[in-house]
Short mmCIF file of C-alpha atoms and ligand atoms in Angstrom, two decimals:
data_model
loop_
_atom_site.label_atom_id
_atom_site.label_comp_id
_atom_site.label_asym_id
_atom_site.label_seq_id
_atom_site.Cartn_x
_atom_site.Cartn_y
_atom_site.Cartn_z
CA MET A 1 88.24 102.18 60.50
CA THR A 2 91.63 102.35 58.86
CA THR A 3 94.57 104.02 60.52
CA PRO A 4 96.06 106.80 58.43
CA PRO A 5 99.78 106.42 57.67
CA PRO A 6 102.34 108.58 59.49
CA GLU A 7 102.89 112.00 58.04
CA GLU A 8 106.04 114.06 57.95
CA LEU A 9 106.57 117.74 57.42
CA ALA A 10 109.65 119.96 57.29
CA ILE A 11 109.76 122.85 59.74
CA GLY A 12 111.62 125.77 58.24
CA SER A 13 109.38 128.78 58.66
CA GLY A 14 106.64 130.35 60.74
CA ASP A 15 104.13 129.12 58.18
CA ASP A 16 105.36 125.57 58.75
CA VAL A 17 104.55 125.95 62.45
CA VAL A 18 100.97 126.73 61.41
CA ARG A 19 101.01 123.69 59.09
CA VAL A 20 102.13 121.48 61.97
CA ARG A 21 99.13 122.65 64.00
CA GLN A 22 96.81 121.77 61.12
CA LEU A 23 98.39 118.35 60.67
CA VAL A 24 98.04 117.60 64.39
CA ARG A 25 94.45 118.88 64.43
CA THR A 26 93.53 116.43 61.67
CA ALA A 27 95.28 113.52 63.39
CA ALA A 28 93.78 114.28 66.82
CA GLY A 29 90.31 114.56 65.30
CA HIS A 30 90.78 111.30 63.43
CA ALA A 31 91.88 109.55 66.63
CA GLY A 32 88.62 110.64 68.23
CA MET A 33 90.11 112.92 70.86
CA SER A 34 87.83 115.24 72.82
CA LEU A 35 87.87 118.90 71.86
CA VAL A 36 89.82 119.83 74.99
CA ASP A 37 92.42 117.11 74.39
CA GLN A 38 92.74 118.13 70.75
CA THR A 39 93.31 121.72 71.81
CA LYS A 40 95.94 120.65 74.35
CA LEU A 41 97.80 118.51 71.82
CA ILE A 42 97.74 121.16 69.10
CA THR A 43 98.98 123.79 71.57
CA ALA A 44 101.82 121.53 72.75
CA ALA A 45 102.74 120.85 69.12
CA SER A 46 102.76 124.55 68.35
CA GLU A 47 105.23 125.19 71.18
CA LEU A 48 107.53 122.35 70.15
CA ALA A 49 107.40 123.21 66.44
CA ARG A 50 108.39 126.79 67.28
CA ASN A 51 111.33 125.54 69.34
CA THR A 52 112.43 123.33 66.44
CA PHE A 53 112.30 126.33 64.13
CA VAL A 54 113.77 128.98 66.45
CA TYR A 55 116.37 127.05 68.47
CA GLY A 56 116.93 123.97 66.33
CA GLY A 57 117.36 126.06 63.21
CA GLY A 58 114.58 124.10 61.54
CA GLY A 59 113.92 120.40 61.34
CA ALA A 60 111.04 118.05 60.84
CA VAL A 61 107.94 116.66 62.48
CA ARG A 62 106.43 113.19 62.26
CA VAL A 63 102.82 112.63 63.25
CA GLU A 64 101.78 109.06 63.84
CA HIS A 65 98.69 107.17 64.99
CA VAL A 66 99.43 104.70 67.77
CA VAL A 67 97.48 102.13 69.78
CA ASN A 68 98.49 101.06 73.28
CA ALA A 69 98.40 97.58 74.85
CA ARG A 70 94.83 98.10 76.01
CA GLY A 71 93.69 99.04 72.52
CA ARG A 72 93.44 102.75 73.22
CA ALA A 73 94.14 105.07 70.30
CA GLY A 74 96.56 107.97 70.50
CA VAL A 75 98.67 110.37 68.52
CA ARG A 76 102.46 110.48 68.75
CA ILE A 77 104.41 113.45 67.45
CA ALA A 78 108.18 113.63 67.10
CA PHE A 79 110.01 116.91 66.49
CA SER A 80 113.62 116.59 65.45
CA ASP A 81 116.37 118.96 64.51
CA ARG A 82 120.12 118.96 63.96
CA GLY A 83 120.61 122.16 65.87
CA PRO A 84 122.90 122.97 68.81
CA GLY A 85 121.23 120.61 71.28
CA ILE A 86 120.32 121.45 74.87
CA PRO A 87 123.28 121.52 77.31
CA ASP A 88 121.18 121.42 80.49
CA VAL A 89 117.89 119.60 80.02
CA ASP A 90 116.67 120.11 83.59
CA GLN A 91 117.18 123.83 83.25
CA ALA A 92 115.44 123.91 79.85
CA LEU A 93 112.47 122.06 81.35
CA THR A 94 112.19 124.52 84.23
CA GLU A 95 109.12 126.70 83.90
CA GLY A 96 110.15 130.26 83.16
CA TRP A 97 113.68 129.50 82.00
CA THR A 98 114.56 130.81 78.54
CA SER A 99 117.83 131.31 76.70
CA GLY A 100 116.10 133.66 74.28
CA GLY A 101 113.38 136.21 74.76
CA GLY A 102 110.61 133.72 75.42
CA LEU A 103 108.54 133.04 78.52
CA GLY A 104 110.18 129.69 79.10
CA LEU A 105 106.78 128.01 78.97
CA GLY A 106 107.12 125.94 75.81
CA LEU A 107 108.84 122.79 77.04
CA SER A 108 107.40 122.69 80.56
CA GLY A 109 103.92 123.59 79.31
CA ALA A 110 103.95 121.13 76.44
CA ARG A 111 105.01 118.41 78.88
CA ARG A 112 101.96 119.10 81.06
CA LEU A 113 99.59 119.11 78.09
CA VAL A 114 100.45 115.59 76.90
CA ASP A 115 100.49 112.12 78.46
CA GLU A 116 104.02 111.10 77.51
CA PHE A 117 107.00 113.35 76.94
CA GLU A 118 110.49 112.32 75.90
CA LEU A 119 113.44 114.58 75.20
CA GLU A 120 116.63 113.33 73.57
CA THR A 121 119.36 115.82 72.93
CA GLU A 122 123.08 115.94 72.30
CA VAL A 123 125.10 119.11 72.26
CA GLY A 124 126.29 119.85 68.76
CA LYS A 125 124.12 117.10 67.27
CA GLY A 126 120.51 118.07 67.74
CA THR A 127 117.31 117.50 69.65
CA THR A 128 114.30 115.22 69.36
CA VAL A 129 111.18 115.75 71.45
CA THR A 130 108.52 113.04 71.25
CA VAL A 131 105.07 113.49 72.78
CA THR A 132 102.06 111.19 72.92
CA LYS A 133 98.48 111.82 73.90
CA TRP A 134 95.93 109.04 74.35
CA THR A 135 92.20 109.22 73.82
CA ARG A 136 90.17 108.84 76.99
CA MET B 1 102.33 136.56 55.47
CA GLU B 2 98.71 137.37 56.21
CA ARG B 3 97.86 140.56 58.08
CA VAL B 4 95.02 140.83 60.54
CA PRO B 5 92.67 143.74 59.68
CA ILE B 6 91.85 146.36 62.30
CA LEU B 7 88.38 147.95 62.20
CA LYS B 8 87.36 151.19 63.85
CA ILE B 9 83.95 151.38 65.54
CA GLY B 10 83.46 154.74 67.22
CA ASP B 11 86.51 155.15 69.44
CA VAL B 12 87.12 151.42 69.71
CA LEU B 13 89.46 149.39 67.51
CA LEU B 14 88.19 145.92 66.74
CA VAL B 15 90.56 143.11 65.85
CA SER B 16 88.75 139.95 64.86
CA ILE B 17 91.22 137.12 64.38
CA GLN B 18 90.03 134.86 61.57
CA ILE B 19 93.30 133.26 60.48
CA ASP B 20 95.65 130.68 61.95
CA LEU B 21 98.24 133.13 63.28
CA GLN B 22 101.90 132.63 62.53
CA ASP B 23 104.43 134.45 64.70
CA GLN B 24 105.23 137.13 62.13
CA SER B 25 101.54 138.02 61.79
CA VAL B 26 101.38 138.36 65.57
CA LEU B 27 104.30 140.81 65.61
CA SER B 28 102.85 142.83 62.71
CA LEU B 29 99.49 143.04 64.44
CA GLN B 30 101.11 144.46 67.57
CA GLU B 31 102.86 147.15 65.53
CA ASP B 32 99.81 147.94 63.39
CA LEU B 33 97.70 148.32 66.51
CA ALA B 34 100.16 150.65 68.21
CA ASP B 35 100.16 152.85 65.08
CA LYS B 36 96.41 152.82 64.81
CA ILE B 37 95.83 153.69 68.47
CA VAL B 38 98.01 156.77 68.08
CA LYS B 39 96.53 157.78 64.72
CA THR B 40 92.89 157.37 65.74
CA GLY B 41 93.13 158.29 69.42
CA ALA B 42 91.10 155.18 70.16
CA ARG B 43 90.16 154.64 73.80
CA GLY B 44 89.60 150.93 73.57
CA VAL B 45 90.81 147.80 71.78
CA ILE B 46 88.80 144.63 71.42
CA ILE B 47 90.50 141.44 70.34
CA ASP B 48 87.86 138.95 69.25
CA ILE B 49 89.18 135.38 69.40
CA THR B 50 85.85 133.61 68.91
CA ALA B 51 87.29 131.88 65.83
CA VAL B 52 90.67 131.06 67.37
CA GLU B 53 91.16 127.36 68.03
CA ILE B 54 94.43 127.49 69.90
CA VAL B 55 96.36 130.09 71.87
CA ASP B 56 99.95 129.12 72.55
CA SER B 57 102.56 131.04 74.56
CA PHE B 58 103.43 133.33 71.66
CA ILE B 59 99.84 134.33 70.91
CA GLY B 60 99.02 134.57 74.62
CA ARG B 61 101.94 136.86 75.16
CA MET B 62 100.60 139.07 72.37
CA PHE B 63 97.43 139.70 74.42
CA ALA B 64 99.50 140.79 77.39
CA THR B 65 101.76 142.95 75.23
CA ILE B 66 98.84 144.66 73.50
CA ALA B 67 97.11 145.22 76.85
CA SER B 68 100.17 146.93 78.40
CA MET B 69 101.01 148.82 75.26
CA SER B 70 97.52 150.20 74.78
CA ARG B 71 97.35 151.18 78.45
CA LEU B 72 100.46 153.31 77.95
CA MET B 73 98.61 155.03 75.14
CA ASP B 74 95.50 155.56 77.24
CA ALA B 75 93.44 152.81 75.67
CA GLU B 76 91.93 149.79 77.40
CA THR B 77 92.13 146.29 75.86
CA VAL B 78 89.57 143.53 76.22
CA VAL B 79 89.98 140.02 74.81
CA VAL B 80 86.60 138.51 73.95
CA GLY B 81 85.25 135.12 72.91
CA MET B 82 87.83 132.76 74.34
CA ARG B 83 86.68 129.17 73.83
CA PRO B 84 86.47 127.00 76.95
CA ALA B 85 88.99 124.49 75.58
CA VAL B 86 91.43 127.34 74.93
CA ALA B 87 91.03 128.67 78.46
CA ILE B 88 91.61 125.23 80.00
CA THR B 89 94.70 124.72 77.85
CA LEU B 90 96.15 128.16 78.63
CA VAL B 91 95.98 127.53 82.35
CA GLU B 92 97.66 124.15 82.00
CA LEU B 93 100.30 125.68 79.76
CA GLY B 94 101.09 128.06 82.60
CA LEU B 95 99.85 131.28 81.08
CA SER B 96 97.34 132.96 83.36
CA LEU B 97 97.19 136.32 81.54
CA GLY B 98 96.59 138.11 84.83
CA GLY B 99 96.81 141.65 83.40
CA VAL B 100 94.46 141.04 80.49
CA ARG B 101 90.78 141.95 80.74
CA THR B 102 88.39 139.51 79.14
CA ALA B 103 84.68 139.33 78.32
CA LEU B 104 82.62 136.41 77.11
CA ASP B 105 81.50 138.01 73.87
CA LEU B 106 81.82 141.09 71.71
CA GLU B 107 78.75 142.79 73.13
CA LYS B 108 79.92 142.38 76.73
CA GLY B 109 83.37 143.56 75.71
CA MET B 110 81.99 146.71 74.13
CA ARG B 111 79.90 147.36 77.23
CA LEU B 112 82.98 146.93 79.40
CA LEU B 113 84.65 149.67 77.38
CA GLY B 114 81.59 151.87 77.70
CA ALA B 115 81.03 151.74 73.97
CA ALA B 116 77.81 150.93 72.18
CA LEU B 117 77.70 148.31 69.49
CA PRO B 118 75.98 149.66 66.38
CA ASP B 119 73.01 147.57 65.26
CA THR B 120 74.26 147.04 61.76
CA GLY B 121 77.93 147.76 62.36
CA ALA B 122 80.89 145.67 61.33
CA GLY B 123 81.99 142.94 63.64
CA ARG B 124 78.51 141.52 64.21
CA ARG B 125 78.13 137.97 63.11
N1 ATP C 1 115.01 122.23 69.80
C1 ATP C 1 115.80 122.92 70.63
N2 ATP C 1 117.13 123.05 70.38
C2 ATP C 1 117.94 123.75 71.22
N3 ATP C 1 117.50 124.36 72.34
C3 ATP C 1 116.20 124.27 72.65
C4 ATP C 1 115.28 123.55 71.83
N4 ATP C 1 114.05 123.64 72.40
C5 ATP C 1 114.21 124.36 73.52
N5 ATP C 1 115.49 124.74 73.69
C6 ATP C 1 116.05 125.53 74.81
O1 ATP C 1 115.20 125.37 75.93
C7 ATP C 1 114.78 126.64 76.41
C8 ATP C 1 113.39 126.54 76.97
O2 ATP C 1 112.45 126.29 75.93
P1 ATP C 1 110.93 126.71 76.13
O3 ATP C 1 110.19 126.37 74.89
O4 ATP C 1 110.46 126.11 77.41
O5 ATP C 1 111.00 128.27 76.35
P2 ATP C 1 111.26 129.43 75.28
O6 ATP C 1 111.14 128.89 73.90
O7 ATP C 1 112.55 130.07 75.64
O8 ATP C 1 110.07 130.42 75.57
P3 ATP C 1 108.52 130.21 75.13
O9 ATP C 1 108.40 128.86 74.54
O10 ATP C 1 107.74 130.37 76.38
O11 ATP C 1 108.28 131.30 74.16
C9 ATP C 1 114.90 127.57 75.22
O12 ATP C 1 115.07 128.92 75.63
C10 ATP C 1 116.13 127.00 74.51
O13 ATP C 1 117.31 127.49 75.10
MG1 MG C 2 109.54 127.74 73.24
#
């Protein structure tokens, strides 16, 4: 089985958020993830893509197939933007905290739905959120 | 942007979601439904999500919004056909949708609203 190359997509509209979901669905299916794990990963991606669009002012996503040291397959997704950044990461990751009119579930929820979650942000420079989910 | 059609069956409005919803379609659907409830005097709303593969916080919030909104206009909302994987994911996401009534399928949803499903009516698949 050959590993598909990484794919990138710009996020600049609500339609792009839908495209991100479709891209992640294909990758998760290709990695052999269970239906529940696929659903979790797509949902997390949908939350993060919306944040990139709404708060980051748009950006890009990169979807990549990865293999860990024990030979387990997974999907890694990186969302990046050059938006305002997040001044208080702990606060942003708190369930229920929102600076807009959201539910404040996106970041905290996405974090629970994946196996690895990394958030890099610098005020005035932008934000990158990278998540990975492994097949079981 | 794609719009989600709203069907009228007796005094129930049926929304069967067959597209991958973007946020703008979600907002339009909420507005269209509010209009239609008033115009038709519908007593119930059924949102059929049998075909929906993921429900994120934005779509989930729509269910809660439609449920409260319709209640204010004297109509009851039932969400039907949620896939098991979607339910598991919603709980882990942190969205419990406490105020939203659900039923396993369209027929049970109609029964919950006290409405009969026509034998050859729209919405049957
Ligand atoms: N890419 C980003 N750039 C700048 N700020 C961000 C970014 N992503 C998230 N944030 C900030 O973190 C907060 C929390 O995000 P989170 O996704 O958890 O909730 P929300 O988007 O406000 O609501 P929900 O996702 O439930 O609709 C946001 O309100 C926003 O202030
Ligand atoms: Mg969000």
